[in-house]
């Protein structure tokens, strides 16, 4: 699982900082999460092929989380895309994007499919053989969801040495990979577990964009491997955080601790602070494994 941060600063694009967008590579899917202004440029800079993005998840309709989307959709058209593009986001996203395309007489020549979200409860919104995606309802100034991405358990891997030791013919290898036990010529049954290795443990990633500190949030995040949690402010601005329905670095750490996640990634920083290291310093006072998102930074989990 690889997370590439395209942008992770609050409010407006600036010379050296971008608003929220990130790419999650998970079980061979390449997923775009939020799409602030500048996302296209950052995708090119990070050498992410536009054609490999088939799913885009938008947390909410504040500009710093989706103003890059119409441009990206339009560029995909110019690049001759033919494949479907699926966009998940709050109700209204279809209207705003299609109005732009309509007025510009620039309908996509590829199927553009919107999946509008309205539920205030966690909802399974995407699932295939490799992953599932569930919404994480957040508490912000407008309707907002985070997203929980979970890998599915892979197939068991053939232990060739073990199979050879039992003298099992190669013709049965596919059955072993499919989880079957094998009966030898002498009638002895060899359990599949003895002929295979455990698949890698499935990983999970929770993206929590803009939200006020909410003690209920940790329940849905229990045991996730990686939690990205916004930390717009430090505790010195905690009143402002509550007023604008954002979180502080300490509050993000409290949620990470209560949910017992393995790794906390902080982002969505207000640009009022001198250094983003201050966010890490504050969070690590109560939660040790803290990483700082920054534009262009990539993490392998
Ligand atoms: Zn917002």
GROMACS .gro file of N, CA and C and ligand atoms in nm, residues 60 62 64-65 140-142 144 210 246 268, ligand 1:
model
   34
   60UNK      N    1  -1.581   1.633   0.051
   60UNK     CA    2  -1.685   1.736   0.066
   60UNK      C    3  -1.662   1.845  -0.038
   62UNK      N    4  -1.617   2.174  -0.019
   62UNK     CA    5  -1.536   2.295  -0.002
   62UNK      C    6  -1.430   2.296  -0.112
   64UNK      N    7  -1.126   2.373  -0.153
   64UNK     CA    8  -0.988   2.322  -0.138
   64UNK      C    9  -0.984   2.169  -0.143
   65UNK      N   10  -1.099   2.107  -0.163
   65UNK     CA   11  -1.102   1.960  -0.173
   65UNK      C   12  -1.153   1.910  -0.308
  140UNK      N   13  -1.839   1.831   0.999
  140UNK     CA   14  -1.774   1.951   0.947
  140UNK      C   15  -1.882   2.055   0.917
  141UNK      N   16  -1.847   2.168   0.858
  141UNK     CA   17  -1.948   2.273   0.837
  141UNK      C   18  -2.050   2.236   0.730
  142UNK      N   19  -2.010   2.151   0.637
  142UNK     CA   20  -2.104   2.098   0.538
  142UNK      C   21  -2.092   1.945   0.537
  144UNK      N   22  -1.989   1.596   0.495
  144UNK     CA   23  -1.852   1.549   0.468
  144UNK      C   24  -1.836   1.402   0.505
  210UNK      N   25  -1.170   1.703   0.657
  210UNK     CA   26  -1.210   1.804   0.753
  210UNK      C   27  -1.315   1.755   0.853
  246UNK      N   28  -1.282   2.216   1.267
  246UNK     CA   29  -1.157   2.149   1.232
  246UNK      C   30  -1.098   2.088   1.357
  268UNK      N   31  -0.348   1.872   0.622
  268UNK     CA   32  -0.445   1.982   0.618
  268UNK      C   33  -0.404   2.095   0.713
  302LIG    ZN1   34  -1.373   2.192   0.456
   0.00000   0.00000   0.00000
